[in-house]
């Protein structure tokens, strides 16, 4: 637990969180960093992020005690509010690394002195941190739910269907489209359940339960490797706790008792 009026430093390299003796909370800022960004407050402590170059760890006098790990390793392992701050730091890092130059004139951006934004020194355009809205949905049929194995998954793990909301599209229209594209089914009775910040790299997931309406499973073979109906009493390996996919599956199963 942190004390009031203290600062917790998160040291980060590209896609990695730096640990000292296994702890990701640092009491001091590193000797050198590319940028320092505010992350938020928790239990009275101010959390800040220091973004380091990859080779900075080797030049640090504490290098023998340092190691790095990915944000995913903390999923379901720390309190929800703490993971939210780690997620925010990761997304700010992603924003910083991918908006180094102005998209309008190509000039190198700098941090704005009053707002959490990057500013072009030449044309004064501001670039704020952005998120990508997505939908994630569990298709249900009586006491069964449809789960799919994604082609990018390295495990035999089955999850909900999901997809990005396209320009000009509502969340509900995306649900219907994605289900049809990925597994060839028609659905109805959409019910919004919950949302989750998903920092891989920077999405806002909108979670739905939907009812099967018609059609036979026909996987697209591009994003989906396999899909099937599973009874609530005989589920395959599913995502871990802390993920919105697991929440939707658990929520559905709990209401089938």
mmCIF file of C-alpha atoms in Angstrom:
data_model
loop_
_atom_site.group_PDB
_atom_site.id
_atom_site.type_symbol
_atom_site.label_atom_id
_atom_site.label_comp_id
_atom_site.label_asym_id
_atom_site.label_seq_id
_atom_site.Cartn_x
_atom_site.Cartn_y
_atom_site.Cartn_z
ATOM 1 C CA UNK A 1 0.000 0.000 0.000
ATOM 2 C CA UNK A 2 1.263 3.496 -0.819
ATOM 3 C CA UNK A 3 1.327 6.401 1.615
ATOM 4 C CA UNK A 4 -0.466 9.688 1.123
ATOM 5 C CA UNK A 5 1.420 12.542 -0.555
ATOM 6 C CA UNK A 6 3.992 10.232 -2.168
ATOM 7 C CA UNK A 7 4.868 9.679 -5.810
ATOM 8 C CA UNK A 8 4.901 6.244 -7.405
ATOM 9 C CA UNK A 9 7.106 6.066 -10.480
ATOM 10 C CA UNK A 10 6.481 3.600 -13.275
ATOM 11 C CA UNK A 11 9.577 3.016 -15.385
ATOM 12 C CA UNK A 12 8.737 1.828 -18.885
ATOM 13 C CA UNK A 13 10.601 0.951 -22.038
ATOM 14 C CA UNK A 14 8.975 0.098 -25.346
ATOM 15 C CA UNK A 15 6.174 -2.384 -24.509
ATOM 16 C CA UNK A 16 7.809 -3.307 -21.183
ATOM 17 C CA UNK A 17 7.392 -2.367 -17.522
ATOM 18 C CA UNK A 18 10.663 -2.163 -15.605
ATOM 19 C CA UNK A 19 10.901 -3.981 -12.273
ATOM 20 C CA UNK A 20 13.366 -3.480 -9.430
ATOM 21 C CA UNK A 21 13.761 -6.665 -7.436
ATOM 22 C CA UNK A 22 10.404 -7.782 -8.839
ATOM 23 C CA UNK A 23 8.554 -4.574 -7.898
ATOM 24 C CA UNK A 24 7.126 -2.234 -10.542
ATOM 25 C CA UNK A 25 6.588 0.640 -8.086
ATOM 26 C CA UNK A 26 9.636 2.902 -7.961
ATOM 27 C CA UNK A 27 10.140 5.562 -5.306
ATOM 28 C CA UNK A 28 12.265 7.807 -7.527
ATOM 29 C CA UNK A 29 12.391 8.871 -11.132
ATOM 30 C CA UNK A 30 15.148 7.251 -13.223
ATOM 31 C CA UNK A 31 18.379 9.181 -13.880
ATOM 32 C CA UNK A 32 17.362 9.811 -17.480
ATOM 33 C CA UNK A 33 14.222 9.342 -19.532
ATOM 34 C CA UNK A 34 12.758 10.447 -22.849
ATOM 35 C CA UNK A 35 9.593 11.797 -21.254
ATOM 36 C CA UNK A 36 7.737 12.037 -17.959
ATOM 37 C CA UNK A 37 3.934 11.838 -17.942
ATOM 38 C CA UNK A 38 1.295 12.008 -15.186
ATOM 39 C CA UNK A 39 -0.727 8.803 -14.892
ATOM 40 C CA UNK A 40 -3.213 9.362 -12.057
ATOM 41 C CA UNK A 41 -3.819 9.037 -8.321
ATOM 42 C CA UNK A 42 -4.420 5.995 -6.156
ATOM 43 C CA UNK A 43 -4.596 5.734 -2.347
ATOM 44 C CA UNK A 44 -3.315 9.280 -1.978
ATOM 45 C CA UNK A 45 -0.232 8.713 -4.130
ATOM 46 C CA UNK A 46 0.536 10.454 -7.401
ATOM 47 C CA UNK A 47 1.506 7.982 -10.127
ATOM 48 C CA UNK A 48 3.870 9.129 -12.872
ATOM 49 C CA UNK A 49 5.464 7.356 -15.814
ATOM 50 C CA UNK A 50 9.016 7.657 -17.058
ATOM 51 C CA UNK A 51 9.593 6.419 -20.595
ATOM 52 C CA UNK A 52 13.150 5.157 -21.014
ATOM 53 C CA UNK A 53 15.155 4.185 -24.039
ATOM 54 C CA UNK A 54 15.771 0.438 -24.167
ATOM 55 C CA UNK A 55 19.510 0.776 -23.537
ATOM 56 C CA UNK A 56 18.996 3.056 -20.514
ATOM 57 C CA UNK A 57 18.637 0.037 -18.236
ATOM 58 C CA UNK A 58 22.190 -1.096 -18.951
ATOM 59 C CA UNK A 59 23.590 2.314 -17.954
ATOM 60 C CA UNK A 60 21.607 2.435 -14.709
ATOM 61 C CA UNK A 61 23.600 1.810 -11.502
ATOM 62 C CA UNK A 62 20.798 -0.507 -10.358
ATOM 63 C CA UNK A 63 20.981 -2.582 -13.544
ATOM 64 C CA UNK A 64 21.798 -5.756 -11.613
ATOM 65 C CA UNK A 65 18.428 -5.469 -9.837
ATOM 66 C CA UNK A 66 16.403 -4.513 -12.914
ATOM 67 C CA UNK A 67 14.289 -6.652 -15.189
ATOM 68 C CA UNK A 68 11.276 -6.000 -17.377
ATOM 69 C CA UNK A 69 7.936 -7.630 -18.067
ATOM 70 C CA UNK A 70 4.795 -7.041 -20.097
ATOM 71 C CA UNK A 71 1.556 -5.487 -18.930
ATOM 72 C CA UNK A 72 -0.276 -8.764 -19.622
ATOM 73 C CA UNK A 73 1.604 -10.435 -16.777
ATOM 74 C CA UNK A 74 -0.333 -8.241 -14.314
ATOM 75 C CA UNK A 75 -3.756 -9.109 -15.750
ATOM 76 C CA UNK A 76 -5.830 -10.593 -12.927
ATOM 77 C CA UNK A 77 -2.819 -10.433 -10.587
ATOM 78 C CA UNK A 78 -3.263 -6.927 -9.135
ATOM 79 C CA UNK A 79 -6.275 -4.949 -7.915
ATOM 80 C CA UNK A 80 -8.589 -3.594 -10.622
ATOM 81 C CA UNK A 81 -7.871 0.068 -9.842
ATOM 82 C CA UNK A 82 -4.132 -0.542 -9.886
ATOM 83 C CA UNK A 83 -4.296 -2.417 -13.189
ATOM 84 C CA UNK A 84 -6.293 0.527 -14.566
ATOM 85 C CA UNK A 85 -3.377 2.863 -13.809
ATOM 86 C CA UNK A 86 -0.870 0.456 -15.336
ATOM 87 C CA UNK A 87 -3.125 0.278 -18.389
ATOM 88 C CA UNK A 88 -3.326 4.050 -18.633
ATOM 89 C CA UNK A 89 0.461 4.300 -18.462
ATOM 90 C CA UNK A 90 0.806 1.721 -21.230
ATOM 91 C CA UNK A 91 -1.662 3.590 -23.438
ATOM 92 C CA UNK A 92 0.068 6.926 -22.838
ATOM 93 C CA UNK A 93 3.323 5.257 -23.805
ATOM 94 C CA UNK A 94 1.739 3.927 -27.017
ATOM 95 C CA UNK A 95 0.342 7.385 -27.811
ATOM 96 C CA UNK A 96 3.707 9.053 -27.261
ATOM 97 C CA UNK A 97 5.640 6.558 -29.360
ATOM 98 C CA UNK A 98 3.194 6.723 -32.294
ATOM 99 C CA UNK A 99 2.704 10.507 -32.473
ATOM 100 C CA UNK A 100 6.266 11.760 -32.535
ATOM 101 C CA UNK A 101 5.646 13.881 -35.629
ATOM 102 C CA UNK A 102 2.806 16.111 -36.772
ATOM 103 C CA UNK A 103 0.512 14.369 -39.241
ATOM 104 C CA UNK A 104 -0.208 17.687 -40.948
ATOM 105 C CA UNK A 105 3.268 19.097 -41.603
ATOM 106 C CA UNK A 106 5.755 16.478 -40.337
ATOM 107 C CA UNK A 107 7.353 18.650 -37.642
ATOM 108 C CA UNK A 108 8.439 16.875 -34.444
ATOM 109 C CA UNK A 109 5.834 17.198 -31.694
ATOM 110 C CA UNK A 110 6.492 18.348 -28.136
ATOM 111 C CA UNK A 111 4.503 17.914 -24.937
ATOM 112 C CA UNK A 112 1.994 20.707 -24.380
ATOM 113 C CA UNK A 113 2.790 22.714 -21.267
ATOM 114 C CA UNK A 114 -0.797 22.944 -19.990
ATOM 115 C CA UNK A 115 -2.697 19.927 -21.343
ATOM 116 C CA UNK A 116 -2.080 16.226 -21.738
ATOM 117 C CA UNK A 117 -1.433 16.613 -25.438
ATOM 118 C CA UNK A 118 1.333 16.691 -28.005
ATOM 119 C CA UNK A 119 1.739 19.952 -29.854
ATOM 120 C CA UNK A 120 3.252 20.719 -33.236
ATOM 121 C CA UNK A 121 5.764 23.559 -32.921
ATOM 122 C CA UNK A 122 5.136 24.652 -36.505
ATOM 123 C CA UNK A 123 1.344 24.614 -36.980
ATOM 124 C CA UNK A 124 0.154 24.308 -33.338
ATOM 125 C CA UNK A 125 -2.023 21.251 -33.979
ATOM 126 C CA UNK A 126 -2.758 19.325 -30.768
ATOM 127 C CA UNK A 127 -2.731 15.523 -30.592
ATOM 128 C CA UNK A 128 -4.578 14.081 -27.608
ATOM 129 C CA UNK A 129 -4.360 10.461 -26.388
ATOM 130 C CA UNK A 130 -6.831 8.353 -28.368
ATOM 131 C CA UNK A 131 -8.676 5.101 -27.885
ATOM 132 C CA UNK A 132 -10.237 2.783 -30.456
ATOM 133 C CA UNK A 133 -13.849 1.728 -29.727
ATOM 134 C CA UNK A 134 -14.531 -2.000 -30.107
ATOM 135 C CA UNK A 135 -17.357 -4.410 -29.400
ATOM 136 C CA UNK A 136 -17.063 -7.824 -27.792
ATOM 137 C CA UNK A 137 -20.079 -10.131 -27.718
ATOM 138 C CA UNK A 138 -21.129 -13.489 -26.408
ATOM 139 C CA UNK A 139 -23.650 -15.185 -28.695
ATOM 140 C CA UNK A 140 -26.074 -17.365 -26.702
ATOM 141 C CA UNK A 141 -28.570 -20.087 -27.591
ATOM 142 C CA UNK A 142 -30.509 -21.428 -24.611
ATOM 143 C CA UNK A 143 -27.924 -22.823 -22.190
ATOM 144 C CA UNK A 144 -25.227 -22.736 -24.840
ATOM 145 C CA UNK A 145 -22.804 -20.002 -25.830
ATOM 146 C CA UNK A 146 -20.726 -19.665 -28.954
ATOM 147 C CA UNK A 147 -16.975 -19.441 -28.324
ATOM 148 C CA UNK A 148 -14.236 -19.064 -30.892
ATOM 149 C CA UNK A 149 -10.517 -19.704 -31.145
ATOM 150 C CA UNK A 150 -8.759 -16.790 -32.794
ATOM 151 C CA UNK A 151 -6.031 -17.421 -35.345
ATOM 152 C CA UNK A 152 -3.595 -15.186 -33.453
ATOM 153 C CA UNK A 153 -3.975 -17.174 -30.240
ATOM 154 C CA UNK A 154 -1.043 -19.413 -29.328
ATOM 155 C CA UNK A 155 -3.173 -21.466 -26.914
ATOM 156 C CA UNK A 156 -6.203 -23.709 -27.270
ATOM 157 C CA UNK A 157 -8.264 -20.978 -25.640
ATOM 158 C CA UNK A 158 -11.775 -20.059 -26.731
ATOM 159 C CA UNK A 159 -13.199 -16.595 -26.281
ATOM 160 C CA UNK A 160 -15.967 -14.211 -27.335
ATOM 161 C CA UNK A 161 -16.166 -12.654 -30.770
ATOM 162 C CA UNK A 162 -14.957 -9.052 -31.057
ATOM 163 C CA UNK A 163 -14.210 -6.341 -33.580
ATOM 164 C CA UNK A 164 -13.481 -2.677 -34.170
ATOM 165 C CA UNK A 165 -16.285 -0.172 -34.728
ATOM 166 C CA UNK A 166 -15.921 1.263 -38.219
ATOM 167 C CA UNK A 167 -16.386 4.897 -39.225
ATOM 168 C CA UNK A 168 -20.078 5.824 -39.359
ATOM 169 C CA UNK A 169 -21.148 2.637 -37.552
ATOM 170 C CA UNK A 170 -22.997 2.211 -34.265
ATOM 171 C CA UNK A 171 -21.837 -0.295 -31.653
ATOM 172 C CA UNK A 172 -24.979 -2.366 -32.256
ATOM 173 C CA UNK A 173 -24.459 -2.442 -36.022
ATOM 174 C CA UNK A 174 -20.866 -3.570 -35.450
ATOM 175 C CA UNK A 175 -22.036 -6.486 -33.285
ATOM 176 C CA UNK A 176 -24.376 -7.737 -36.016
ATOM 177 C CA UNK A 177 -21.775 -7.262 -38.760
ATOM 178 C CA UNK A 178 -18.883 -8.878 -36.911
ATOM 179 C CA UNK A 179 -20.873 -11.971 -35.940
ATOM 180 C CA UNK A 180 -22.005 -12.418 -39.534
ATOM 181 C CA UNK A 181 -18.491 -11.889 -40.938
ATOM 182 C CA UNK A 182 -16.622 -14.083 -38.464
ATOM 183 C CA UNK A 183 -18.983 -17.032 -37.979
ATOM 184 C CA UNK A 184 -21.833 -16.556 -40.473
ATOM 185 C CA UNK A 185 -24.641 -16.255 -37.909
ATOM 186 C CA UNK A 186 -27.498 -13.801 -37.497
ATOM 187 C CA UNK A 187 -28.280 -12.443 -34.042
ATOM 188 C CA UNK A 188 -30.883 -10.327 -32.285
ATOM 189 C CA UNK A 189 -31.860 -9.083 -28.812
ATOM 190 C CA UNK A 190 -28.618 -7.225 -28.134
ATOM 191 C CA UNK A 191 -28.040 -6.324 -24.455
ATOM 192 C CA UNK A 192 -25.217 -4.047 -23.390
ATOM 193 C CA UNK A 193 -23.555 -5.478 -20.261
ATOM 194 C CA UNK A 194 -20.349 -3.612 -19.410
ATOM 195 C CA UNK A 195 -17.194 -2.031 -20.804
ATOM 196 C CA UNK A 196 -13.468 -2.396 -20.222
ATOM 197 C CA UNK A 197 -10.404 -0.374 -20.980
ATOM 198 C CA UNK A 198 -8.200 -2.773 -22.959
ATOM 199 C CA UNK A 199 -4.619 -1.508 -23.285
ATOM 200 C CA UNK A 200 -3.398 -3.903 -26.002
ATOM 201 C CA UNK A 201 -2.627 -1.442 -27.353
ATOM 202 C CA UNK A 202 -5.425 1.105 -26.714
ATOM 203 C CA UNK A 203 -9.054 -0.008 -27.014
ATOM 204 C CA UNK A 204 -12.339 0.599 -25.225
ATOM 205 C CA UNK A 205 -14.280 -2.681 -25.281
ATOM 206 C CA UNK A 206 -18.104 -2.494 -25.192
ATOM 207 C CA UNK A 207 -19.504 -5.829 -24.037
ATOM 208 C CA UNK A 208 -22.810 -7.351 -25.208
ATOM 209 C CA UNK A 209 -24.855 -10.501 -24.814
ATOM 210 C CA UNK A 210 -26.757 -11.385 -27.985
ATOM 211 C CA UNK A 211 -29.190 -14.141 -28.903
ATOM 212 C CA UNK A 212 -28.692 -16.510 -31.813
ATOM 213 C CA UNK A 213 -31.308 -15.917 -34.508
ATOM 214 C CA UNK A 214 -30.424 -18.044 -37.551
ATOM 215 C CA UNK A 215 -27.678 -19.628 -39.605
ATOM 216 C CA UNK A 216 -25.002 -22.310 -39.374
ATOM 217 C CA UNK A 217 -21.467 -21.687 -38.129
ATOM 218 C CA UNK A 218 -19.181 -20.766 -41.019
ATOM 219 C CA UNK A 219 -15.838 -19.447 -39.788
ATOM 220 C CA UNK A 220 -14.064 -16.826 -41.852
ATOM 221 C CA UNK A 221 -10.702 -18.640 -41.642
ATOM 222 C CA UNK A 222 -8.917 -15.301 -41.363
ATOM 223 C CA UNK A 223 -9.534 -14.100 -37.818
ATOM 224 C CA UNK A 224 -11.323 -17.199 -36.536
ATOM 225 C CA UNK A 225 -9.700 -20.638 -36.602
ATOM 226 C CA UNK A 226 -12.546 -22.549 -34.938
ATOM 227 C CA UNK A 227 -15.921 -21.845 -33.352
ATOM 228 C CA UNK A 228 -18.506 -24.035 -31.669
ATOM 229 C CA UNK A 229 -21.470 -24.086 -29.303
ATOM 230 C CA UNK A 230 -20.592 -25.009 -25.728
ATOM 231 C CA UNK A 231 -22.897 -25.928 -22.882
ATOM 232 C CA UNK A 232 -22.384 -23.921 -19.690
ATOM 233 C CA UNK A 233 -21.452 -27.165 -17.903
ATOM 234 C CA UNK A 234 -18.782 -28.134 -20.428
ATOM 235 C CA UNK A 235 -16.711 -25.097 -21.382
ATOM 236 C CA UNK A 236 -13.272 -25.251 -23.027
ATOM 237 C CA UNK A 237 -10.315 -23.233 -21.796
ATOM 238 C CA UNK A 238 -11.545 -19.640 -21.578
ATOM 239 C CA UNK A 239 -9.828 -16.272 -20.947
ATOM 240 C CA UNK A 240 -8.541 -15.489 -17.440
ATOM 241 C CA UNK A 241 -10.318 -13.450 -14.799
ATOM 242 C CA UNK A 242 -9.853 -9.735 -15.269
ATOM 243 C CA UNK A 243 -10.819 -9.818 -18.944
ATOM 244 C CA UNK A 244 -14.174 -8.609 -20.221
ATOM 245 C CA UNK A 245 -14.515 -11.819 -22.239
ATOM 246 C CA UNK A 246 -14.328 -13.878 -19.047
ATOM 247 C CA UNK A 247 -16.786 -11.511 -17.361
ATOM 248 C CA UNK A 248 -19.356 -11.972 -20.135
ATOM 249 C CA UNK A 249 -18.973 -15.751 -20.049
ATOM 250 C CA UNK A 250 -19.231 -15.903 -16.234
ATOM 251 C CA UNK A 251 -22.191 -13.524 -16.269
ATOM 252 C CA UNK A 252 -24.057 -15.714 -18.741
ATOM 253 C CA UNK A 253 -23.241 -18.976 -16.922
ATOM 254 C CA UNK A 254 -24.277 -17.574 -13.525
ATOM 255 C CA UNK A 255 -27.721 -16.788 -14.881
ATOM 256 C CA UNK A 256 -28.280 -20.314 -16.229
ATOM 257 C CA UNK A 257 -28.458 -21.992 -12.795
#
